Structures are given as C-alpha cells and as structure tokens.
Coordinates of C-alpha atoms in Angstrom, one line a residue:
M1 CA 3.8 4.3 28.9
D2 CA -0.1 3.5 31.1
G3 CA -1.4 1.4 28.5
V4 CA -0.6 3.2 25.5
I5 CA 2.0 2.1 22.6
Y6 CA 3.6 4.9 21.2
A7 CA 5.8 4.2 17.7
P8 CA 6.8 5.6 14.6
T9 CA 5.1 4.2 11.3
V10 CA 7.2 3.6 8.0
G11 CA 4.8 6.8 6.5
D12 CA 7.0 8.8 9.0
A13 CA 4.2 9.5 11.3
L14 CA 4.3 9.1 14.9
V15 CA 1.5 7.1 16.5
A16 CA -0.4 6.5 19.9
I17 CA -2.1 3.3 20.2
E18 CA -4.1 1.8 22.7
G19 CA -2.5 -1.2 24.3
H20 CA -5.0 -3.6 24.4
T21 CA -7.3 -2.9 21.3
G22 CA -4.7 -1.5 19.0
K23 CA -7.1 1.5 18.2
E24 CA -5.0 4.4 17.0
L25 CA -5.5 7.5 19.6
W26 CA -3.8 10.2 17.7
R27 CA -1.2 10.8 14.5
F28 CA 1.8 13.3 14.7
K29 CA 3.6 14.1 11.7
A30 CA 6.7 16.5 11.4
K31 CA 9.5 17.1 8.4
G32 CA 12.1 14.2 8.4
R33 CA 12.1 10.2 9.4
P34 CA 10.6 9.9 13.0
A35 CA 12.6 7.5 16.0
H36 CA 14.8 6.0 13.8
R37 CA 16.0 4.0 16.5
G38 CA 14.2 4.6 19.3
L39 CA 12.1 7.7 21.6
C40 CA 11.9 8.5 24.7
Y41 CA 9.4 9.1 27.7
W42 CA 9.9 11.6 30.6
A43 CA 7.0 11.7 33.3
G44 CA 7.5 15.3 34.1
D45 CA 7.7 16.9 37.4
E46 CA 5.9 19.4 39.4
T47 CA 5.2 22.1 36.8
H48 CA 6.0 20.6 33.5
T49 CA 3.6 17.9 32.0
A50 CA 5.2 14.9 30.7
R51 CA 6.3 14.6 27.1
L52 CA 8.0 11.9 24.1
L53 CA 11.0 13.2 23.0
V54 CA 11.1 12.1 19.4
N55 CA 13.9 13.0 16.7
F56 CA 12.2 14.0 13.2
G57 CA 15.2 14.2 10.9
S58 CA 17.3 17.2 12.4
A59 CA 14.5 18.2 14.8
L60 CA 14.3 16.9 18.3
W61 CA 10.5 17.1 19.3
A62 CA 8.4 17.7 22.7
I63 CA 5.0 15.8 22.4
E64 CA 2.4 15.6 24.8
P65 CA 1.7 12.0 25.3
Q66 CA -1.9 12.6 25.5
S67 CA -3.0 14.6 22.8
G68 CA -0.3 13.9 20.6
E69 CA -0.2 17.8 20.2
A70 CA 3.3 19.5 20.4
I71 CA 4.3 21.1 23.5
T72 CA 4.7 25.0 22.5
S73 CA 7.1 25.8 25.6
F74 CA 9.7 23.5 24.5
G75 CA 12.3 25.4 21.8
E76 CA 10.5 27.2 19.0
G77 CA 7.5 25.7 18.5
G78 CA 7.6 22.5 20.9
Q79 CA 11.0 21.8 18.5
I80 CA 14.8 22.5 18.6
Q81 CA 17.2 21.8 15.6
T82 CA 19.8 19.4 16.5
G83 CA 21.7 18.5 13.4
A84 CA 20.2 15.3 13.0
S85 CA 20.3 12.2 16.1
V86 CA 19.1 8.8 15.2
V87 CA 19.2 7.3 18.4
A88 CA 16.8 7.7 21.7
G89 CA 18.8 9.6 24.0
A90 CA 18.2 9.3 27.7
V91 CA 17.1 11.9 30.9
Y92 CA 18.8 12.5 34.2
Q93 CA 16.7 14.9 36.2
H94 CA 16.3 17.6 33.8
V95 CA 19.3 17.1 31.5
F96 CA 18.2 14.9 27.8
M97 CA 21.1 13.5 26.7
L98 CA 21.6 13.2 22.8
P99 CA 24.1 11.9 20.9
G100 CA 24.6 13.4 17.3
Y101 CA 24.8 11.4 14.0
N102 CA 27.5 13.6 12.4
K103 CA 29.5 14.3 15.5
D104 CA 28.6 15.7 19.2
V105 CA 26.7 14.5 22.3
W106 CA 24.1 17.0 23.8
G107 CA 22.8 17.8 27.0
I108 CA 19.6 19.3 26.5
D109 CA 16.7 21.1 29.3
V110 CA 14.2 18.7 29.4
R111 CA 12.1 21.2 29.9
T112 CA 12.4 24.0 27.9
G113 CA 14.8 22.8 25.2
E114 CA 18.0 24.9 26.1
R115 CA 21.2 23.7 24.9
L116 CA 23.0 23.2 28.7
W117 CA 26.3 21.4 27.0
T118 CA 27.8 20.0 23.9
F119 CA 30.7 17.8 24.0
H120 CA 32.7 17.4 21.1
T121 CA 33.5 14.0 19.6
L122 CA 35.5 15.5 17.1
P123 CA 37.8 17.7 19.6
E124 CA 38.4 21.4 18.7
A125 CA 41.6 23.2 19.6
G126 CA 42.4 22.8 23.4
E127 CA 40.7 20.0 24.1
F128 CA 41.8 16.8 25.1
G129 CA 42.0 14.5 22.1
H130 CA 42.6 17.2 19.4
D131 CA 45.7 16.3 18.9
T132 CA 45.3 12.8 18.0
W133 CA 44.3 14.2 14.5
D134 CA 46.6 15.7 11.9
G135 CA 43.6 17.1 10.1
Q136 CA 39.7 16.3 11.1
E137 CA 37.3 15.2 8.4
T138 CA 34.1 13.6 9.8
G139 CA 33.1 10.7 11.8
A140 CA 33.2 10.0 15.5
N141 CA 29.4 9.8 15.2
S142 CA 27.0 7.9 17.3
W143 CA 24.8 5.9 15.5
G144 CA 24.6 2.9 17.6
G145 CA 23.1 4.2 20.7
M146 CA 24.2 5.2 24.5
A147 CA 23.4 3.9 27.9
L148 CA 23.0 5.6 31.4
D149 CA 23.8 4.8 35.1
A150 CA 21.0 6.8 36.6
Q151 CA 22.1 6.0 40.2
R152 CA 26.0 7.6 39.0
G153 CA 25.1 10.2 36.4
L154 CA 26.6 8.4 33.5
A155 CA 26.0 8.3 30.4
F156 CA 28.1 5.7 27.9
I157 CA 28.5 6.6 24.3
A158 CA 29.2 4.2 21.5
T159 CA 30.9 6.3 18.5
G160 CA 31.5 5.4 15.2
S161 CA 34.7 5.5 12.7
P162 CA 36.4 8.1 11.2
K163 CA 34.8 9.2 7.5
P164 CA 35.6 8.9 4.7
N165 CA 35.7 5.1 4.9
F166 CA 38.8 3.1 4.2
I167 CA 40.7 6.4 3.0
G168 CA 42.5 8.4 6.2
M169 CA 45.5 9.8 5.0
H170 CA 43.7 13.3 5.5
H171 CA 43.0 12.3 8.9
Q172 CA 46.4 10.8 10.7
G173 CA 46.3 9.7 14.5
S174 CA 44.6 7.7 16.6
N175 CA 41.7 9.9 16.1
L176 CA 39.7 10.1 19.4
F177 CA 36.6 10.0 19.9
A178 CA 36.4 7.8 17.1
N179 CA 35.7 3.7 18.0
C180 CA 35.2 4.8 21.5
I181 CA 33.0 3.8 24.2
L182 CA 32.8 7.5 26.2
A183 CA 31.8 8.0 29.9
L184 CA 30.5 11.5 30.5
D185 CA 29.0 13.2 33.6
A186 CA 25.2 13.4 32.6
L187 CA 24.5 17.1 34.0
T188 CA 27.9 18.4 32.6
G189 CA 28.9 16.8 29.9
A190 CA 32.2 16.6 30.9
Y191 CA 34.8 13.7 30.2
Q192 CA 35.3 10.9 32.6
W193 CA 36.7 8.5 30.5
H194 CA 37.2 6.6 27.2
F195 CA 38.1 3.5 25.8
Q196 CA 39.3 2.9 22.4
E197 CA 38.7 -0.2 20.5
I198 CA 40.4 0.4 16.7
H199 CA 43.2 3.3 16.3
H200 CA 43.0 4.9 12.9
D201 CA 40.2 2.9 11.8
I202 CA 40.2 2.9 7.9
W203 CA 37.9 -0.2 7.4
D204 CA 34.6 1.1 8.9
L205 CA 34.2 -1.0 11.7
D206 CA 32.6 1.7 14.0
I207 CA 31.1 0.4 17.5
P208 CA 27.4 -0.1 16.3
A209 CA 25.5 -0.1 19.5
S210 CA 24.1 0.7 22.5
P211 CA 26.3 -0.3 25.6
N212 CA 24.7 -2.8 27.9
L213 CA 25.1 -2.0 31.8
V214 CA 25.9 -4.8 33.3
T215 CA 27.1 -6.6 36.7
V216 CA 29.9 -9.4 36.7
V217 CA 31.8 -11.7 39.3
R218 CA 35.4 -11.1 38.8
D219 CA 37.7 -13.0 41.2
G220 CA 34.7 -13.8 43.3
V221 CA 33.8 -9.9 44.0
R222 CA 30.6 -8.1 41.7
V223 CA 32.1 -5.3 39.5
D224 CA 29.6 -2.7 37.9
A225 CA 30.7 -2.8 34.2
V226 CA 30.0 -1.9 30.7
A227 CA 29.5 -4.2 28.3
Q228 CA 30.0 -3.4 24.7
V229 CA 29.7 -5.8 21.4
T230 CA 31.6 -4.4 18.3
K231 CA 31.4 -5.1 14.4
I232 CA 34.5 -7.2 14.8
G233 CA 33.0 -9.9 17.4
N234 CA 34.5 -8.5 20.5
T235 CA 32.7 -8.2 23.8
L236 CA 34.5 -4.8 25.4
V237 CA 33.8 -5.2 29.3
L238 CA 35.0 -2.4 31.2
D239 CA 34.7 -1.4 34.6
R240 CA 31.8 1.6 34.8
V241 CA 33.6 3.7 37.0
T242 CA 37.5 3.9 35.7
G243 CA 37.0 2.5 32.1
K244 CA 39.7 -0.2 32.9
P245 CA 39.2 -3.5 30.9
L246 CA 38.1 -6.2 33.4
F247 CA 39.8 -9.2 31.2
P248 CA 43.5 -8.6 30.0
M249 CA 43.7 -6.8 26.6
Q250 CA 46.6 -7.6 24.2
Y251 CA 47.8 -5.4 20.8
R252 CA 49.0 -6.9 18.0
R253 CA 51.6 -5.4 15.3
A254 CA 48.9 -4.2 12.6
P255 CA 50.3 -4.5 8.9
V256 CA 51.6 -1.1 7.3
S257 CA 49.7 0.5 4.7
P258 CA 51.5 0.2 1.0
L259 CA 49.2 3.1 -0.3
P260 CA 50.9 6.6 -0.3
G261 CA 50.4 9.1 1.8
E262 CA 48.2 6.6 4.5
R263 CA 49.9 5.5 7.7
T264 CA 48.0 3.0 9.4
W265 CA 48.2 2.7 13.6
P266 CA 50.8 0.3 14.6
Y267 CA 48.9 -1.8 16.8
Q268 CA 45.7 -3.2 17.1
P269 CA 43.7 -5.0 19.6
D270 CA 43.7 -8.8 19.4
I271 CA 41.3 -9.8 22.5
Q272 CA 41.2 -13.7 23.5
I273 CA 39.0 -13.1 26.6
P274 CA 36.0 -12.2 26.0
E275 CA 36.6 -15.0 23.3
P276 CA 35.2 -13.4 19.7
F277 CA 31.9 -13.9 18.5
A278 CA 32.4 -13.7 15.1
R279 CA 35.8 -14.3 12.5
Q280 CA 38.3 -11.8 12.7
E281 CA 40.6 -12.5 9.7
F282 CA 39.7 -13.6 5.9
T283 CA 42.0 -16.8 5.0
A284 CA 42.1 -19.0 2.2
E285 CA 40.3 -21.8 4.1
D286 CA 37.5 -19.8 4.6
V287 CA 36.7 -19.6 0.9
T288 CA 33.0 -21.5 0.7
T289 CA 32.6 -25.1 0.1
R290 CA 28.8 -24.6 -0.6
N291 CA 29.7 -26.6 -4.0
S292 CA 32.3 -26.9 -6.1
E293 CA 31.5 -24.5 -8.8
A294 CA 31.0 -21.2 -6.0
Q295 CA 34.4 -22.4 -4.3
S296 CA 35.7 -22.3 -8.0
Y297 CA 34.2 -18.6 -8.4
I298 CA 35.2 -17.1 -5.4
E299 CA 39.2 -19.3 -5.5
Q300 CA 38.8 -16.8 -8.9
R301 CA 37.3 -13.3 -7.5
I302 CA 40.1 -13.6 -4.5
A303 CA 43.1 -14.7 -6.6
G304 CA 45.2 -11.4 -6.2
A305 CA 43.3 -9.8 -3.5
N306 CA 44.9 -9.0 -0.1
F307 CA 43.7 -10.6 2.9
G308 CA 44.6 -10.9 6.8
W309 CA 44.5 -9.5 10.2
F310 CA 43.6 -5.7 9.9
Q311 CA 45.2 -5.5 6.6
A312 CA 45.7 -2.2 4.8
F313 CA 44.4 -1.1 1.6
E314 CA 46.5 -1.6 -1.8
E315 CA 45.8 0.7 -4.7
S316 CA 43.5 -0.8 -7.3
K317 CA 43.9 -4.5 -5.5
A318 CA 41.0 -5.6 -3.7
T319 CA 40.8 -6.5 0.0
I320 CA 38.9 -8.7 1.8
L321 CA 37.4 -8.5 5.4
Y322 CA 34.6 -9.1 7.5
G323 CA 33.0 -6.8 9.9
I324 CA 31.5 -3.9 7.5
H325 CA 28.1 -5.4 8.4
G326 CA 29.0 -7.5 11.6
G327 CA 29.8 -9.0 14.1
A328 CA 27.2 -7.4 15.7
E329 CA 25.0 -4.4 14.2
W330 CA 23.1 -1.8 15.6
T331 CA 20.6 -4.4 17.5
G332 CA 23.2 -4.7 20.0
A333 CA 23.0 -7.5 22.6
A334 CA 20.3 -8.8 25.2
Y335 CA 21.7 -9.1 28.8
N336 CA 20.1 -11.8 31.5
P337 CA 21.3 -10.1 34.9
E338 CA 20.8 -13.5 36.6
T339 CA 23.6 -15.8 34.7
N340 CA 25.7 -12.6 33.7
C341 CA 25.2 -13.9 29.9
I342 CA 24.6 -11.5 26.8
Y343 CA 22.8 -13.1 23.9
V344 CA 24.0 -11.4 20.2
T345 CA 23.3 -12.0 17.0
S346 CA 26.3 -11.9 14.4
N347 CA 27.0 -12.0 10.8
E348 CA 30.4 -13.4 9.1
L349 CA 30.2 -12.6 5.3
A350 CA 33.0 -11.2 3.6
W351 CA 33.3 -8.4 1.9
S352 CA 35.4 -7.3 -0.8
I353 CA 37.0 -3.5 -0.8
T354 CA 39.1 -1.9 -3.6
V355 CA 40.7 1.7 -3.0
F356 CA 41.9 3.2 -6.3
Q357 CA 43.1 7.0 -7.4
P358 CA 40.1 8.6 -9.5
E359 CA 40.6 10.8 -12.6
D360 CA 41.5 14.1 -12.2
V361 CA 39.3 15.9 -14.5
R362 CA 37.6 19.1 -13.1
R363 CA 34.6 20.4 -14.2
D364 CA 34.5 24.1 -14.5
P365 CA 32.6 25.1 -11.8
N366 CA 31.2 28.3 -13.4
A367 CA 29.8 26.4 -16.6
P368 CA 25.9 25.9 -17.0
P369 CA 25.2 22.3 -16.1
T370 CA 24.4 19.6 -18.4
P371 CA 21.7 17.6 -19.1
G372 CA 23.3 15.1 -17.2
Q373 CA 24.1 16.9 -14.5
L374 CA 20.8 18.4 -13.6
V375 CA 19.2 14.6 -13.8
Y376 CA 22.1 13.2 -11.3
A377 CA 21.1 16.3 -9.0
E378 CA 17.3 15.4 -9.1
Q379 CA 17.4 11.5 -9.1
C380 CA 21.0 10.8 -7.4
V381 CA 22.6 13.2 -5.0
K382 CA 20.9 12.4 -2.4
C383 CA 22.6 9.1 -1.9
H384 CA 25.6 9.3 -4.0
G385 CA 26.7 13.0 -2.8
T386 CA 26.9 16.5 -4.3
H387 CA 30.4 15.3 -6.1
R388 CA 29.7 11.8 -6.6
E389 CA 31.7 10.6 -3.4
G390 CA 29.3 8.6 -1.9
G391 CA 27.5 8.3 1.7
N392 CA 26.8 5.4 4.2
L393 CA 26.2 2.6 1.8
A394 CA 26.0 4.4 -1.4
P395 CA 28.9 4.1 -3.4
P396 CA 31.1 6.8 -5.0
L397 CA 30.4 7.2 -8.7
H398 CA 34.2 8.5 -9.9
S399 CA 36.2 6.9 -12.3
L400 CA 33.0 4.8 -13.4
E401 CA 34.5 3.7 -17.2
K402 CA 37.3 1.8 -15.2
R403 CA 34.8 0.4 -13.2
I404 CA 31.8 -0.7 -15.1
Q405 CA 30.9 -1.4 -18.6
E406 CA 28.4 0.8 -20.1
E407 CA 25.6 -1.7 -21.1
A408 CA 26.0 -3.3 -17.6
L409 CA 25.1 0.7 -15.8
R410 CA 22.4 0.8 -18.1
D411 CA 21.3 -2.5 -16.9
L412 CA 21.6 -1.6 -13.5
L413 CA 19.6 1.7 -13.9
I414 CA 16.8 -0.3 -15.3
T415 CA 16.8 -3.1 -12.7
G416 CA 18.4 -1.8 -9.6
R417 CA 20.3 -3.8 -7.2
N418 CA 20.4 -4.4 -3.4
L419 CA 19.6 -0.8 -1.4
M420 CA 19.6 0.9 -5.0
P421 CA 16.1 0.8 -6.4
A422 CA 15.1 1.0 -10.7
A423 CA 15.3 4.4 -12.0
E424 CA 11.8 4.0 -13.3
S425 CA 11.3 7.8 -13.6
L426 CA 14.3 8.2 -16.2
D427 CA 13.3 8.3 -19.8
E428 CA 15.4 7.1 -22.8
A429 CA 17.1 11.0 -23.4
M430 CA 17.0 11.2 -19.6
T431 CA 19.6 8.1 -19.3
D432 CA 21.5 9.1 -22.0
S433 CA 22.2 12.4 -20.2
L434 CA 22.9 10.4 -17.2
V435 CA 25.2 8.1 -18.6
D436 CA 27.4 10.7 -20.6
F437 CA 27.7 12.8 -17.1
L438 CA 28.5 9.7 -15.4
Y439 CA 31.2 8.6 -17.9
N440 CA 32.7 12.8 -18.1
R441 CA 31.8 12.5 -21.9
D442 CA 29.5 15.8 -21.7
I443 CA 32.2 18.1 -20.7
D444 CA 33.3 20.6 -23.3
P445 CA 36.9 20.1 -23.7
A446 CA 37.7 23.8 -23.8
L447 CA 36.1 24.0 -20.2
Q448 CA 37.8 21.1 -18.2
T449 CA 40.6 21.6 -15.8
S450 CA 43.5 19.2 -14.4
D451 CA 45.2 20.3 -11.2
H452 CA 47.8 18.0 -11.4
D453 CA 49.3 19.6 -8.1
A454 CA 46.4 18.4 -5.7
P455 CA 46.7 16.6 -3.3
L456 CA 46.8 13.1 -3.5
H457 CA 43.2 11.4 -3.1
Y458 CA 41.4 8.3 -3.3
S459 CA 38.2 7.3 -3.5
F460 CA 36.6 3.7 -3.3
T461 CA 35.0 1.1 -5.9
G462 CA 31.6 0.9 -3.4
F463 CA 30.6 -1.8 -0.5
T464 CA 30.7 -5.1 -2.4
K465 CA 30.1 -8.3 -0.9
L466 CA 31.8 -11.6 -1.7
L467 CA 29.5 -13.4 -3.3
D468 CA 29.1 -16.5 -5.2
H469 CA 27.7 -17.1 -8.7
E470 CA 24.2 -17.7 -7.4
G471 CA 24.3 -14.6 -4.8
Y472 CA 25.2 -16.5 -1.5
P473 CA 27.8 -15.4 0.9
G474 CA 31.5 -16.6 -0.5
S475 CA 32.6 -17.5 2.6
R476 CA 32.0 -20.8 4.5
T477 CA 29.3 -21.1 6.6
P478 CA 27.8 -20.3 9.2
W479 CA 27.0 -16.9 7.8
G480 CA 25.1 -15.7 10.8
T481 CA 24.8 -17.1 14.5
L482 CA 23.1 -16.4 17.8
N483 CA 26.1 -16.4 20.6
C484 CA 25.4 -17.0 24.5
V485 CA 28.8 -14.9 25.7
N486 CA 29.3 -15.3 29.5
L487 CA 30.6 -12.2 31.1
N488 CA 31.7 -13.8 34.4
T489 CA 34.5 -16.2 32.5
G490 CA 34.8 -14.4 29.0
K491 CA 33.8 -17.5 27.5
I492 CA 31.1 -18.4 24.5
D493 CA 28.7 -20.7 26.2
W494 CA 27.1 -21.8 23.0
K495 CA 26.9 -20.5 19.4
V496 CA 24.3 -21.7 16.9
P497 CA 23.5 -20.4 13.3
L498 CA 20.7 -18.1 13.0
G499 CA 18.5 -18.2 10.1
Q500 CA 18.3 -20.2 6.4
Y501 CA 18.2 -19.0 3.1
P502 CA 14.7 -20.5 2.0
E503 CA 15.4 -22.0 -1.5
L504 CA 19.1 -23.4 0.1
A505 CA 17.2 -24.9 2.8
E506 CA 15.2 -27.0 0.3
W507 CA 17.8 -28.7 -0.7
G508 CA 18.9 -29.8 2.7
A509 CA 21.4 -26.9 3.6
T510 CA 19.4 -26.0 6.9
D511 CA 22.7 -24.9 9.2
T512 CA 24.0 -22.4 7.0
G513 CA 23.0 -19.4 9.1
A514 CA 22.0 -16.1 7.2
E515 CA 22.9 -12.5 7.3
N516 CA 20.4 -11.1 9.7
F517 CA 19.7 -7.4 11.3
G518 CA 17.1 -8.6 14.2
G519 CA 18.8 -8.7 17.6
A520 CA 17.9 -10.9 20.4
M521 CA 15.3 -10.2 23.9
V522 CA 16.1 -12.8 26.7
T523 CA 13.4 -13.6 29.4
A524 CA 13.1 -14.4 33.1
G525 CA 11.5 -17.6 31.9
G526 CA 14.7 -19.1 30.1
L527 CA 14.0 -17.9 26.6
V528 CA 15.4 -15.9 23.5
F529 CA 13.6 -14.7 21.0
C530 CA 14.9 -13.6 17.5
G531 CA 13.8 -12.6 14.4
G532 CA 15.4 -10.4 11.4
T533 CA 16.7 -13.4 8.8
P534 CA 16.0 -13.7 5.3
D535 CA 13.2 -16.5 6.1
E536 CA 11.3 -13.9 8.1
L537 CA 11.0 -16.7 10.9
L538 CA 10.4 -15.7 14.7
R539 CA 12.7 -18.3 16.4
A540 CA 12.6 -19.2 20.1
F541 CA 16.0 -20.8 21.7
D542 CA 17.0 -21.9 25.3
S543 CA 18.8 -19.5 27.0
A544 CA 21.2 -22.1 28.6
T545 CA 22.0 -24.7 25.8
G546 CA 20.8 -22.6 22.6
E547 CA 18.6 -25.1 21.4
E548 CA 16.2 -24.1 19.0
L549 CA 12.4 -24.6 20.6
W550 CA 10.0 -23.3 18.1
Q551 CA 9.8 -21.1 15.1
A552 CA 7.0 -19.4 13.5
K553 CA 6.5 -17.7 10.0
L554 CA 6.0 -13.5 10.4
P555 CA 4.0 -11.5 7.8
W556 CA 7.0 -9.4 7.3
G557 CA 10.7 -9.5 8.2
G558 CA 11.2 -9.0 11.4
Y559 CA 14.2 -6.3 11.3
A560 CA 14.7 -5.0 15.0
P561 CA 14.6 -7.0 18.4
P562 CA 11.8 -8.3 19.4

C-alpha cells in the first residue's frame, strides 16, 4: 500500500519494507505466528486511522501502517482474542469478517475491536443445521479462506471437514456446515445459503481454498457466480445470490461402511461438468509404472487393500485414496475475467489410511507421571496431542506396538521423517523412557484400568503416502498438474504436468509432474506464473495453450502463489 510492502517473516514478525529499495521501515512482533495466510488493510474513515489487521496466533492485532505501533483504541491495547484464525479476513463498511481456524465466523467492528456477531459453523441447539449432527465433535472450520462481494455485502466462506479425520461414528449425519461454501450477510452474519460438496466427510476432503468471485456466460446470459476448487478436483460453480449450481449436479450411491458404529452418507457428488481436474478414484490401473521394481513394490503394498470411489474404511485394512493433499490445496485458483477461465494447480498422489481399534489399557489419572510421560509432555504433546490422539498431519500414537517395531521407532527419533524433526535433545535415558511410555511398558499393573464397557472407539495409523521403494509416488503420473478450466463451458481447456523430481529428470523422466504447493497467478498479458514444486523452479506458461515458455531457478522453494 502506498509503496510499502507489509509482510510476515519466518522469524514470526510483521515488517514494513520500502517497495523500491527493500529498506526495512519497522518491525512488529507479538506472541504466535503472524499472517499465516494473509493480512488485511483498512484505509480508515473520517475519525479512525488506517490499520493493518493481522492475526498473531490466537489474537487479532490492529497495527498503524506508518509507525508499526499497535492501535491501543482497538480492543485491549491493540488486540482482541479470537480463538485463532489463519486466513486474512475482509472488511465491509465497518465490519471486519474473520473465519475461525477451530470453528465459527466472526464480525468485528474494524474501528473498536468489538465483536458484532458470530455465525456458528457447528450449529448450536435451535439453529439451522444442528439436527444434521447426532453429536458434535470438531471441524467445520475455515482454514482455506473467504471472499467478499462488496457490492452485495455478501461474504463467502470455505469450510473444512468434520473431525476427527477418518472416524465419524460419534458425529453421524450430513454434518452442516462442514465441507461447505457458506454465504453470509456481511453486516449481520445472517445465513443466506450454503452448498455442501461432501456429506459426512470421513476422508479429510476439506474445501481448502478461498472461493473465486467470477462472472460466467450460461445460455448467453452473464451470471455472477462463486467458483470453488476442491481437494477432490471439482470446480463448484454456484449462483452468487442463490447458491444454486450453474451446471447439472448428479449424485451417486456411495459404498456402505463396514466399520461397526459408522454410518456413511448414502449419496456423494459425482460431478462430470465442470470436468474434474484430478483423479477421484484409485484403481489397480493407477499403480506406478515408473519401473518394474516400483510397480511390483506398490502392487504388494496394495494387495488386500480397499480402494474405490468414496470407499469407506474397514478395521485394520488399508484404504487407498486420492485427495488428502488435493486436487486443489489452500493456494486455490487464479481467475482471468476476460476469458472466464481459472488456473488451478493440482496434486494426484495416493495415500494409504488404516483405521484400527486401539488398546483399552488406561492409565490411572491420579498416578504420578512417569519419566516417559514427562518427556512426551515436553517434546511430543504439541503435535501428537495430550492423549496421543494426533493432530493436523501428526499421526496418533495409540497402539504403537501393533504398528512399528521398537528398533524402527528409535531410528525415527534419531533421523526424523517428513514433517517430524529429529529429536536431537533426547539423551539415551530420555529416549528409553519415552519408548517405554509409547509402548505402555511404564504402567504399574496395579494402576492399570481397562474399561471394556466403554463406547467403541477407533484411531488411525497416520497420514501415510503411498510411496514406492525409492520414495516416489506409487501412483501413475502425472503427480502434479496445472489446469485451465473454462467456466463458460465447464471443459478443461488444457492440462499440463507441473514440476519435476530433479534426480528423475536426469534419467529422462521430465514429464512426471510433482507434488506442489505453490498456486498460480494469471496476467492480462497472457501468462500464468507458477512455482511450488520440489525442483524449486518458477515457470511461465502461455495462458491460452499451457505451453511452458520459460523456467528459472529460485534461491528457495516458492511455496505460495506468486
């Protein structure tokens, strides 16, 4: 704004940078991670100064743009507690709308910090949608984002799946407002309409990104619409005022869950138009053909596994599915209003998920903590949860004795894997204590309890990608794509592989595509720019044809939209 760049840093600060020189003008720091997926600028009015609205952890701050000081007339000393939000929010007149990471959407007075309204994405008793749950747990949150129609005063919110992931027997029903595009009156928070893509989602197939506000031509008539890309590769095109789909919708009978206590929803969306931009069903034909060793390895891994369209989970049996990292991801789509095309990056990697019934051994809550419990509380609880239930992409740690040998667990603590860092601060004694705790060997038999009459409960073995013996995706290529979806016709105008794995490219495999987290940007000059791939390249494509025009190495990975 006005020649100044406002941005978060990896050191958890907010900085102001002079745009034409790169000179730092000021730096602001508060508790928590700042501007996780964006920040908001409000220009002020006759009596209130301009301000930056920035989330730091569970607090929303109002910052003066020129000085970098907190605006003390906003909330308590410049901040209000919101319960955590990771999206940027938007201002309509005097109302700042902010979706919550845990649940709900809030309307906040941008001038004072007063909370004006709350819309419950987990509907409370007496509210519309409450009867779509037989018992609420968590979820129906917004981590993907929102959009604002400032002419109509309508806010559009994308919501996530019910939680816990993969296990839905304690929240039966269609589960509004999970997996929804939700339209609210921006001034009052009043419900306007919703569209739910997946009912009773047990597959972690959230709607992951901000909606795009578009205008499409249907039967010769221009219609203002909301276009929403999803994890399973759908593009939902909805009338902006009514929420009605602009293309024919069809539903298909879904498999019935064999898991005791689970009741899957009988029908799920089977959308043909707009054409899906990602595979939605893993089949035996999807096994990698990268080489014979990789193919044989994956064929052995999926032998006896379940897979198929909206296949439900079966106890202690792997289910192979797409979509956990997209299709589309949080980076969403870029829109060209001249052609009514959107450009969306997509992942097509398969995952192997196994649901199981954990051990029924319980620790005496009144017993003093064991050394291993203390190590776990200090080193592991932030990611894996107080009760080892897991969280986000950190797997639950129940029943490890059934899932991983002790030697492999100890190696994992030394080396780390994927998002888990090496536990470098653990000495030998601490490691021994932690391993004893994780395998329940530190419980005094006299203090054990076992509740055989407790309700049936399940856990899962973690978010496991289906990878071959060398660590590459176990599905056939392309593993990542860039897609041009024509919103007037519903057709995919073009699809190209996006990204390479450098070591495979050296052997000639240059068109595999790769798992990507970058997102696209389209320009009026006919270009689409895209990064986010493991080769750390920035690429330019012809927006009309998908032809790659150039590529350039970045100093680091560009894991956000340009």
